[in-house]
Amino acid sequence: MAIFGIIGAGNIGRNLSLALLARGHQVVIANSQGPQTLTALVEDLGPGARAATAEEAAAAGQYAVVAIPLPATQAVPVAPLTGKIVIDTCNYFPDRLGHVTRIDDGTITVPGLLQEHLPLSKVVRAFNHIDAGKIPTDGTPAGTRDRRALGLAGDDVSARTFVAGLYDELGFDAVDLGPLAESWRLDAGQPTFVVRQNADQLKANAAVAKR
Ligand SMILES: NC(=O)c1ccc[n+]([C@@H]2O[C@H](COP(=O)([O-])OP(=O)(O)OC[C@H]3O[C@@H](n4cnc5c(N)ncnc54)[C@H](OP(=O)(O)O)[C@@H]3O)[C@@H](O)[C@H]2O)c1
């Protein structure tokens, strides 16, 4: 059993919490408005879930998940996440949420923004290219034929290994794409994005992605 601090209590925060709770983990979940606004969500999630501020969730979690709109990245608490693995689920939708010049010109990746904000944390991009609602429902046991695969990328090898194991625990094959510099292969609009793929298909789609 591990405790996950979930920063962001929307589609991803809720559904990833459901998947983690179903495997016996605990979640401490936060939004920007305060835990008093999350009473119904926590009741719905059931035992093992509690609401907190983002600072408290970051501090309470042995691991963290960031599941917020990309423009809110700068609000993610820094100090309580020092040294921790931080799973970044965020995507870049410039038409809806505004352009980031350094993403547009390729000088930084989408999860690279969070890694820059959290220099002492181990950021791994994961769970960003699956519909949130499928996270608790699409997992199957290891070895299942045509098992769904999900990709990950991060600069810390041990953090990538942890996230690969978490994918497996939640029912997905893991495809490790290497460092954050390769994470754009999972961006919105790439052939890897949101479609259901097994590991071979995901590797093939990542290989033909174009920046
Ligand atoms: N939806 C999907 O299927 C899906 C799939 C893969 C990846 N993603 C990506 O995952 C991220 C989250 O998506 P979502 O669909 O879960 O979004 P969402 O439903 O809009 O939820 C976003 C959550 O973040 C909270 N939030 C906003 N600013 C915050 C801050 N400064 N501190 C703490 N919490 C904050 C919001 O609550 P308040 O505004 O009340 O604070 C809300 O609970 C996005 O970057 C998205 O692109 C989404």
XYZ file of N, CA and C and ligand atoms in Angstrom:
681
model
N 0.838 -1.200 0.000
C 0.000 0.000 0.000
C 0.870 1.246 0.000
N 0.508 2.184 -0.851
C 1.237 3.457 -0.884
C 0.212 4.593 -0.814
N 0.701 5.750 -0.437
C -0.145 6.944 -0.410
C 0.245 7.830 -1.593
N -0.774 8.195 -2.361
C -0.555 9.067 -3.518
C -1.197 10.426 -3.236
N -0.448 11.481 -3.411
C -0.984 12.833 -3.374
C -1.441 13.198 -4.773
N -2.739 13.483 -4.904
C -3.312 13.750 -6.231
C -3.630 15.244 -6.317
N -2.930 15.951 -7.153
C -3.146 17.391 -7.293
C -3.972 17.614 -8.549
N -5.240 17.938 -8.328
C -6.203 18.023 -9.415
C -7.286 16.990 -9.168
N -8.527 17.465 -9.047
C -9.619 16.580 -8.645
C -10.703 16.517 -9.721
N -10.281 16.591 -10.975
C -11.240 16.517 -12.083
C -11.299 15.101 -12.650
N -11.397 15.017 -13.970
C -11.557 13.708 -14.623
C -10.407 12.758 -14.305
N -9.201 13.221 -14.472
C -8.049 12.343 -14.239
C -7.879 12.082 -12.749
N -7.935 13.124 -11.941
C -7.741 12.942 -10.502
C -8.723 11.928 -9.945
N -9.967 12.043 -10.344
C -11.000 11.120 -9.843
C -10.762 9.697 -10.345
N -10.549 9.546 -11.636
C -10.458 8.197 -12.201
C -9.161 7.486 -11.827
N -8.070 8.210 -11.753
C -6.831 7.574 -11.308
C -6.944 7.203 -9.834
N -7.628 8.047 -9.057
C -7.874 7.700 -7.650
C -8.670 6.403 -7.549
N -9.718 6.269 -8.367
C -10.526 5.036 -8.332
C -9.664 3.808 -8.605
N -8.787 3.927 -9.606
C -7.931 2.785 -9.959
C -6.951 2.471 -8.830
N -6.390 3.495 -8.225
C -5.431 3.281 -7.125
C -6.131 2.694 -5.900
N -7.296 3.231 -5.583
C -8.040 2.735 -4.419
C -8.448 1.276 -4.614
N -8.788 0.928 -5.844
C -9.198 -0.460 -6.120
C -8.056 -1.438 -5.890
N -6.812 -0.935 -5.947
C -5.637 -1.788 -5.674
C -5.143 -1.630 -4.240
N -5.934 -0.982 -3.401
C -5.581 -0.920 -1.988
C -4.684 0.243 -1.600
N -4.434 1.152 -2.524
C -3.646 2.336 -2.182
C -4.549 3.391 -1.540
N -3.927 4.415 -0.981
C -4.675 5.538 -0.425
C -4.388 6.782 -1.257
N -5.358 7.690 -1.311
C -5.151 8.941 -2.042
C -5.518 10.129 -1.162
N -4.727 11.184 -1.307
C -5.024 12.472 -0.688
C -5.166 13.431 -1.860
N -6.385 13.936 -2.064
C -6.696 14.625 -3.318
C -6.990 16.101 -3.069
N -6.587 16.943 -4.024
C -6.694 18.398 -3.841
C -7.093 19.089 -5.132
N -7.765 20.220 -4.964
C -7.956 21.140 -6.078
C -7.432 22.503 -5.627
N -7.781 23.563 -6.340
C -7.276 24.884 -5.935
C -8.210 25.586 -4.959
N -9.416 25.010 -4.775
C -10.433 25.737 -4.006
C -10.545 25.308 -2.550
N -9.872 24.217 -2.232
C -9.864 23.780 -0.842
C -10.638 22.502 -0.622
N -10.238 21.743 0.418
C -10.839 20.423 0.667
C -12.327 20.477 0.943
N -12.830 21.629 1.438
C -14.268 21.705 1.744
C -15.111 21.580 0.478
N -14.509 21.794 -0.691
C -15.243 21.674 -1.955
C -15.201 20.240 -2.511
N -14.513 19.360 -1.801
C -14.314 18.004 -2.328
C -15.024 16.928 -1.497
N -15.945 17.367 -0.634
C -16.640 16.426 0.248
C -17.369 15.347 -0.553
N -18.114 15.758 -1.562
C -18.893 14.783 -2.335
C -17.968 13.825 -3.075
N -16.897 14.364 -3.628
C -15.962 13.504 -4.367
C -15.352 12.450 -3.446
N -14.923 12.872 -2.275
C -14.268 11.942 -1.349
C -15.259 10.885 -0.864
N -16.499 11.290 -0.655
C -17.529 10.301 -0.277
C -17.715 9.287 -1.391
N -17.727 9.792 -2.615
C -17.904 8.935 -3.785
C -16.709 7.982 -3.941
N -15.513 8.467 -3.669
C -14.318 7.617 -3.804
C -14.300 6.536 -2.727
N -14.785 6.873 -1.553
C -14.892 5.861 -0.500
C -13.670 5.787 0.394
N -13.604 4.714 1.206
C -12.517 4.580 2.181
C -11.160 4.604 1.470
N -10.205 5.220 2.132
C -8.869 5.306 1.530
C -8.616 6.632 0.850
N -9.689 7.453 0.712
C -9.526 8.762 0.082
C -9.817 9.861 1.092
N -9.015 10.910 1.049
C -9.360 12.099 1.815
C -8.964 13.333 1.017
N -9.597 14.450 1.344
C -9.319 15.700 0.647
C -8.370 16.551 1.474
N -7.607 17.390 0.793
C -6.626 18.236 1.476
C -6.327 19.430 0.582
N -5.504 20.310 1.075
C -4.976 21.345 0.190
C -3.909 20.713 -0.702
N -3.536 21.429 -1.749
C -2.498 20.887 -2.635
C -1.185 20.699 -1.876
N -0.866 21.639 -0.998
C 0.356 21.514 -0.174
C 0.320 20.245 0.668
N -0.842 20.033 1.295
C -0.978 18.858 2.172
C -0.947 17.559 1.366
N -1.599 17.563 0.220
C -1.598 16.353 -0.615
C -0.180 16.038 -1.079
N 0.538 17.081 -1.473
C 1.921 16.873 -1.928
C 2.783 16.333 -0.795
N 2.543 16.830 0.410
C 3.343 16.395 1.563
C 2.963 14.985 2.000
N 1.673 14.681 1.957
C 1.204 13.384 2.471
C 1.553 12.233 1.540
N 1.638 12.512 0.254
C 1.868 11.434 -0.699
C 3.320 10.974 -0.704
N 3.501 9.649 -0.727
C 4.850 9.138 -1.001
C 5.175 9.392 -2.473
N 4.112 9.400 -3.275
C 4.203 9.701 -4.701
C 3.130 10.740 -4.998
N 3.335 11.488 -6.066
C 2.347 12.506 -6.420
C 1.905 12.338 -7.869
N 0.692 12.826 -8.105
C 0.145 12.882 -9.459
C -0.286 14.323 -9.699
N 0.109 14.893 -10.819
C -0.337 16.240 -11.177
C -1.330 16.100 -12.322
N -2.567 16.524 -12.073
C -3.673 16.343 -13.022
C -4.482 17.630 -13.090
N -3.843 18.664 -13.562
C -4.433 20.008 -13.597
C -4.276 20.580 -15.012
N -4.976 21.654 -15.328
C -4.728 22.301 -16.619
C -3.277 22.819 -16.661
N -2.643 22.661 -17.820
C -1.226 23.011 -17.929
C -0.883 24.428 -17.436
N -1.745 25.438 -17.718
C -1.382 26.789 -17.256
C -1.264 26.918 -15.733
N -1.766 25.930 -14.983
C -1.680 25.998 -13.513
C -0.388 25.382 -12.971
N 0.499 24.974 -13.855
C 1.725 24.279 -13.425
C 2.474 25.038 -12.329
N 2.559 26.354 -12.481
C 3.365 27.138 -11.532
C 2.786 27.113 -10.117
N 1.524 26.680 -9.991
C 0.902 26.634 -8.656
C 1.190 25.316 -7.929
N 1.829 24.367 -8.593
C 2.118 23.080 -7.934
C 3.146 23.321 -6.818
N 2.848 22.833 -5.606
C 3.788 23.057 -4.499
C 5.142 22.408 -4.782
N 6.187 23.120 -4.474
C 7.535 22.649 -4.819
C 8.176 21.887 -3.660
N 8.270 22.544 -2.490
C 9.055 21.970 -1.387
C 8.581 20.576 -0.963
N 7.252 20.351 -0.790
C 6.836 19.020 -0.318
C 7.042 17.909 -1.337
N 7.357 18.280 -2.559
C 7.576 17.248 -3.589
C 9.061 16.958 -3.811
N 9.913 17.585 -3.034
C 11.355 17.372 -3.178
C 11.699 15.889 -3.052
N 12.426 15.397 -4.040
C 12.909 14.016 -4.011
C 11.868 12.973 -4.407
N 10.626 13.408 -4.632
C 9.560 12.431 -4.897
C 9.342 12.204 -6.399
N 8.785 11.033 -6.688
C 8.322 10.747 -8.041
C 6.999 11.480 -8.247
N 6.929 12.256 -9.321
C 5.726 13.029 -9.630
C 5.243 12.621 -11.024
N 4.067 12.029 -11.067
C 3.488 11.593 -12.335
C 2.744 12.768 -12.958
N 3.145 13.123 -14.158
C 2.544 14.274 -14.839
C 1.608 13.780 -15.930
N 0.321 14.052 -15.745
C -0.694 13.598 -16.709
C -1.079 14.697 -17.714
N -0.459 15.856 -17.601
C -0.986 17.047 -18.285
C -0.685 17.068 -19.784
N -1.608 17.658 -20.511
C -1.454 17.840 -21.951
C -1.530 19.306 -22.315
N -1.080 19.571 -23.529
C -0.993 20.941 -24.050
C -2.048 21.122 -25.135
N -2.998 22.013 -24.851
C -4.038 22.339 -25.827
C -4.016 23.852 -26.046
N -3.125 24.318 -26.903
C -2.922 25.765 -27.029
C -4.156 26.520 -27.497
N -4.978 25.892 -28.330
C -6.148 26.618 -28.841
C -7.119 26.941 -27.716
N -7.172 26.049 -26.720
C -8.105 26.228 -25.594
C -7.473 27.025 -24.456
N -6.188 26.760 -24.181
C -5.599 27.242 -22.931
C -4.420 28.193 -23.138
N -4.128 28.533 -24.378
C -3.055 29.497 -24.627
C -1.744 28.836 -25.016
N -0.976 29.585 -25.794
C 0.295 29.062 -26.306
C 1.424 29.219 -25.298
N 2.343 28.268 -25.331
C 3.603 28.360 -24.592
C 4.693 28.338 -25.657
N 5.376 29.458 -25.812
C 6.310 29.600 -26.926
C 7.357 28.494 -26.937
N 7.867 28.141 -25.762
C 8.944 27.146 -25.720
C 8.458 25.742 -26.082
N 7.174 25.459 -25.855
C 6.651 24.177 -26.347
C 6.489 24.262 -27.865
N 5.956 25.386 -28.329
C 5.732 25.530 -29.772
C 7.029 25.431 -30.560
N 8.116 25.999 -30.003
C 9.366 25.976 -30.788
C 10.243 24.760 -30.442
N 9.731 23.892 -29.593
C 10.430 22.632 -29.327
C 11.594 22.746 -28.358
N 11.723 23.869 -27.653
C 12.837 23.996 -26.704
C 12.515 23.365 -25.355
N 11.237 23.050 -25.115
C 10.886 22.328 -23.892
C 9.718 21.398 -24.232
N 9.609 20.309 -23.486
C 8.469 19.401 -23.674
C 7.357 19.804 -22.705
N 6.198 19.210 -22.880
C 5.067 19.526 -21.994
C 5.404 19.141 -20.539
N 5.816 17.894 -20.264
C 6.184 17.589 -18.870
C 7.498 18.249 -18.459
N 8.275 18.688 -19.425
C 9.500 19.426 -19.094
C 9.194 20.696 -18.320
N 8.006 21.285 -18.579
C 7.603 22.488 -17.826
C 7.470 22.171 -16.342
N 6.858 21.028 -16.023
C 6.693 20.650 -14.611
C 8.050 20.272 -14.004
N 8.879 19.567 -14.778
C 10.205 19.202 -14.260
C 11.025 20.461 -13.967
N 10.896 21.466 -14.815
C 11.602 22.734 -14.590
C 11.104 23.407 -13.304
N 9.793 23.308 -13.079
C 9.186 23.906 -11.881
C 9.564 23.120 -10.620
N 9.805 21.811 -10.790
C 10.126 20.914 -9.660
C 11.509 20.308 -9.882
N 12.561 21.117 -9.822
C 13.880 20.605 -10.231
C 14.393 19.474 -9.366
N 13.895 19.357 -8.129
C 14.394 18.320 -7.236
C 13.439 17.124 -7.147
N 12.446 17.088 -8.024
C 11.520 15.957 -8.079
C 11.820 15.136 -9.334
N 11.262 13.932 -9.350
C 11.493 13.025 -10.482
C 10.202 12.938 -11.284
N 10.088 13.783 -12.292
C 8.847 13.867 -13.064
C 8.820 12.775 -14.138
N 7.704 12.075 -14.187
C 7.488 11.066 -15.233
C 6.164 11.377 -15.912
N 6.205 11.530 -17.208
C 4.942 11.684 -17.940
C 4.262 10.328 -18.057
N 3.000 10.260 -17.660
C 2.249 8.998 -17.735
C 0.754 9.306 -17.635
N -0.059 8.361 -18.050
C -1.526 8.470 -18.008
C -2.031 9.704 -18.765
N -1.239 10.243 -19.676
C -1.680 11.447 -20.371
C -2.350 11.129 -21.695
N -2.221 9.891 -22.173
C -2.755 9.614 -23.513
C -3.802 8.508 -23.483
N -4.596 8.556 -22.410
C -5.748 7.651 -22.284
C -6.913 8.484 -21.771
N -8.114 8.207 -22.265
C -9.297 8.874 -21.713
C -9.378 8.563 -20.228
N -9.588 9.587 -19.425
C -9.574 9.409 -17.969
C -10.479 8.261 -17.531
N -11.666 8.207 -18.111
C -12.650 7.210 -17.692
C -12.232 5.774 -17.961
N -11.250 5.611 -18.830
C -10.786 4.247 -19.163
C -9.743 3.747 -18.168
N -9.177 4.634 -17.351
C -8.101 4.205 -16.446
C -8.601 3.132 -15.463
N -9.783 3.323 -14.844
C -10.218 2.261 -13.922
C -10.854 1.064 -14.621
N -11.127 1.166 -15.909
C -11.914 0.102 -16.561
C -11.139 -0.715 -17.594
N -10.071 -0.179 -18.176
C -9.428 -0.859 -19.306
C -8.283 -1.780 -18.903
N -7.913 -1.779 -17.641
C -6.809 -2.625 -17.200
C -7.184 -4.098 -17.212
N -6.214 -4.935 -17.548
C -6.403 -6.392 -17.535
C -5.136 -7.021 -16.944
N -5.232 -8.274 -16.510
C -4.046 -8.901 -15.910
C -2.879 -9.017 -16.889
N -1.677 -9.017 -16.334
C -0.472 -9.215 -17.153
C -0.611 -10.499 -17.938
N -0.181 -10.437 -19.192
C -0.240 -11.633 -20.032
C -1.526 -11.750 -20.835
N -2.526 -10.883 -20.541
C -3.764 -10.906 -21.324
C -3.427 -10.598 -22.783
N -4.013 -11.367 -23.682
C -3.757 -11.136 -25.108
C -4.219 -9.720 -25.493
N -3.388 -9.020 -26.238
C -3.731 -7.678 -26.739
C -3.967 -6.695 -25.586
N -3.278 -6.894 -24.487
C -3.430 -6.000 -23.323
C -3.146 -4.550 -23.736
N -3.919 -3.635 -23.207
C -3.698 -2.225 -23.514
C -2.361 -1.760 -22.924
N -1.652 -0.942 -23.684
C -0.358 -0.427 -23.236
C -0.420 1.091 -23.099
N 0.363 1.603 -22.162
C 0.476 3.048 -21.973
C 1.950 3.421 -21.920
N 2.248 4.617 -22.407
C 3.639 5.054 -22.493
C 4.039 5.923 -21.316
N 5.349 6.009 -21.122
C 5.894 6.863 -20.066
C 7.242 7.403 -20.517
N 7.616 8.532 -19.918
C 8.932 9.119 -20.193
C 9.340 9.954 -18.996
N 10.624 9.876 -18.666
C 11.132 10.672 -17.540
C 12.640 10.558 -17.496
N 13.266 11.496 -16.824
C 14.732 11.520 -16.827
C 15.347 10.604 -15.782
N 14.597 10.221 -14.767
C 15.129 9.382 -13.698
C 14.738 7.917 -13.968
N 15.748 7.091 -14.108
C 15.488 5.705 -14.512
C 14.681 4.960 -13.450
N 15.006 5.165 -12.168
C 14.273 4.436 -11.125
C 12.820 4.899 -11.063
N 12.581 6.165 -11.342
C 11.198 6.671 -11.366
C 10.433 6.052 -12.537
N 11.113 5.899 -13.658
C 10.450 5.253 -14.808
C 10.117 3.804 -14.481
N 11.021 3.132 -13.787
C 10.767 1.735 -13.399
C 9.564 1.655 -12.473
N 9.479 2.613 -11.530
C 8.325 2.631 -10.617
C 7.024 2.803 -11.404
N 7.009 3.741 -12.328
C 5.769 4.010 -13.061
C 5.418 2.833 -13.970
N 6.417 2.192 -14.528
C 6.142 0.991 -15.343
C 5.470 -0.078 -14.463
N 5.944 -0.232 -13.247
C 5.334 -1.201 -12.327
C 3.923 -0.796 -11.947
N 3.710 0.502 -11.792
C 2.360 0.981 -11.455
C 1.395 0.713 -12.612
N 1.852 0.967 -13.830
C 1.016 0.640 -14.993
C 0.611 -0.834 -14.938
N 1.605 -1.688 -14.697
C 1.316 -3.126 -14.674
C 0.304 -3.444 -13.572
N 0.508 -2.830 -12.418
C -0.403 -3.081 -11.289
C -1.838 -2.655 -11.633
N -1.962 -1.563 -12.373
C -3.297 -1.067 -12.719
C -3.843 -1.737 -13.982
N -3.067 -2.635 -14.575
C -3.597 -3.454 -15.660
C -3.134 -3.103 -17.062
N -2.024 -2.380 -17.155
C -1.562 -1.949 -18.480
C -0.110 -2.376 -18.708
N 0.201 -2.747 -19.949
C 1.607 -2.914 -20.308
C 2.244 -1.527 -20.365
N 3.512 -1.453 -20.008
C 4.224 -0.174 -20.015
C 5.163 -0.118 -21.213
N 5.161 1.021 -21.885
C 6.141 1.261 -22.948
C 6.978 2.456 -22.516
N 8.232 2.175 -22.212
C 9.148 3.199 -21.695
C 9.838 3.876 -22.877
N 9.541 5.158 -23.045
C 10.088 5.899 -24.187
C 11.398 6.604 -23.846
N 11.862 6.443 -22.598
C 13.146 7.050 -22.247
C 12.971 8.397 -21.567
N 13.909 9.316 -21.786
C 13.898 10.588 -21.053
C 12.764 11.521 -21.472
N 12.572 12.566 -20.682
C 11.510 13.537 -20.977
C 11.631 14.107 -22.383
N 12.844 14.178 -22.886
C 13.052 14.715 -24.245
C 12.269 13.912 -25.286
N 11.933 12.671 -24.956
C 11.160 11.835 -25.897
C 9.656 11.880 -25.627
N 9.249 12.613 -24.591
C 7.849 12.564 -24.141
C 6.874 13.153 -25.149
N 7.372 13.984 -26.084
C 6.491 14.592 -27.085
C 5.819 13.508 -27.937
N 6.393 12.318 -27.953
C 5.793 11.232 -28.744
C 4.409 10.835 -28.215
N 4.091 11.291 -26.988
C 2.777 11.006 -26.384
C 1.876 12.237 -26.392
N 2.299 13.300 -27.085
C 1.520 14.546 -27.078
C 0.160 14.381 -27.759
N -0.760 15.275 -27.402
C -2.026 15.388 -28.128
C -1.721 15.567 -29.614
N -2.448 14.834 -30.437
C -2.280 14.944 -31.882
C -1.346 13.901 -32.464
N -0.529 13.257 -31.631
C 0.362 12.209 -32.134
C -0.433 10.906 -32.310
N 0.100 9.989 -33.139
C -0.643 8.731 -33.361
C -0.810 7.892 -32.095
N -0.015 8.155 -31.077
C -0.128 7.432 -29.801
C -1.288 7.917 -28.951
N -1.874 9.071 -29.290
C -2.747 9.787 -28.360
C -4.142 9.171 -28.283
N -4.509 8.736 -27.097
C -5.863 8.312 -26.720
C -6.329 7.004 -27.382
N -5.852 6.664 -28.581
C -6.325 5.417 -29.182
C -5.865 4.229 -28.341
N -6.660 3.170 -28.386
C -6.290 1.963 -27.663
C -5.221 1.226 -28.444
N -4.099 0.946 -27.789
C -2.983 0.270 -28.455
C -2.429 -0.808 -27.534
N -1.968 -1.925 -28.114
C -1.165 -2.844 -27.320
C 0.295 -2.360 -27.379
N 1.192 -3.066 -26.723
C 2.562 -2.561 -26.615
C 3.230 -2.431 -27.985
N 3.034 -3.420 -28.841
C 3.680 -3.347 -30.163
C 3.127 -2.176 -30.967
N 1.810 -1.987 -30.890
C 1.198 -0.877 -31.637
C 1.658 0.473 -31.092
N 1.758 0.556 -29.772
C 2.200 1.823 -29.167
C 3.647 2.131 -29.554
N 4.502 1.119 -29.521
C 5.898 1.347 -29.931
C 5.957 1.805 -31.391
N 5.150 1.176 -32.243
C 5.149 1.546 -33.666
C 4.627 2.964 -33.851
N 3.562 3.313 -33.119
C 3.007 4.665 -33.239
C 3.973 5.715 -32.700
N 4.670 5.375 -31.609
C 5.658 6.321 -31.062
C 6.798 6.529 -32.056
N 7.165 5.461 -32.749
C 8.296 5.543 -33.679
C 7.972 6.436 -34.881
N 6.699 6.479 -35.287
C 6.354 7.291 -36.463
C 5.824 8.684 -36.076
N 5.814 8.988 -34.766
C 5.362 10.321 -34.341
C 6.261 11.381 -34.960
N 5.667 12.523 -35.259
C 6.437 13.626 -35.859
C 6.233 14.878 -35.030
N 7.354 15.539 -34.718
C 7.249 16.713 -33.873
C 6.891 17.947 -34.693
N -9.756 14.235 -19.216
C -8.997 13.322 -19.787
O -9.494 12.313 -20.310
C -7.504 13.489 -19.775
C -6.742 12.421 -20.221
C -5.360 12.500 -20.172
C -4.754 13.660 -19.712
N -5.506 14.735 -19.317
C -4.795 15.924 -18.841
O -4.797 15.853 -17.420
C -4.964 17.157 -16.875
C -6.230 17.170 -16.047
O -7.303 16.893 -16.909
P -8.780 16.708 -16.363
O -9.598 16.288 -17.496
O -8.752 15.923 -15.129
O -9.141 18.227 -16.036
P -10.394 18.772 -15.204
O -11.477 17.762 -15.175
O -10.652 20.138 -15.711
O -9.808 18.867 -13.717
C -8.739 19.708 -13.410
C -8.626 19.746 -11.913
O -7.487 20.548 -11.556
C -7.901 21.402 -10.486
N -6.991 22.529 -10.441
C -6.909 23.590 -11.265
N -5.915 24.392 -10.898
C -5.359 23.837 -9.781
C -4.316 24.209 -8.910
N -3.627 25.331 -9.108
N -4.026 23.392 -7.865
C -4.730 22.265 -7.637
N -5.746 21.869 -8.443
C -6.055 22.649 -9.496
C -9.340 21.732 -10.817
O -10.062 22.164 -9.705
P -10.300 23.707 -9.368
O -10.364 24.464 -10.652
O -11.555 23.672 -8.601
O -9.111 24.045 -8.551
C -9.832 20.350 -11.223
O -10.127 19.579 -10.073
C -5.024 18.119 -18.042
O -3.751 18.678 -18.251
C -5.440 17.233 -19.201
O -4.966 17.718 -20.435
C -6.878 14.651 -19.328
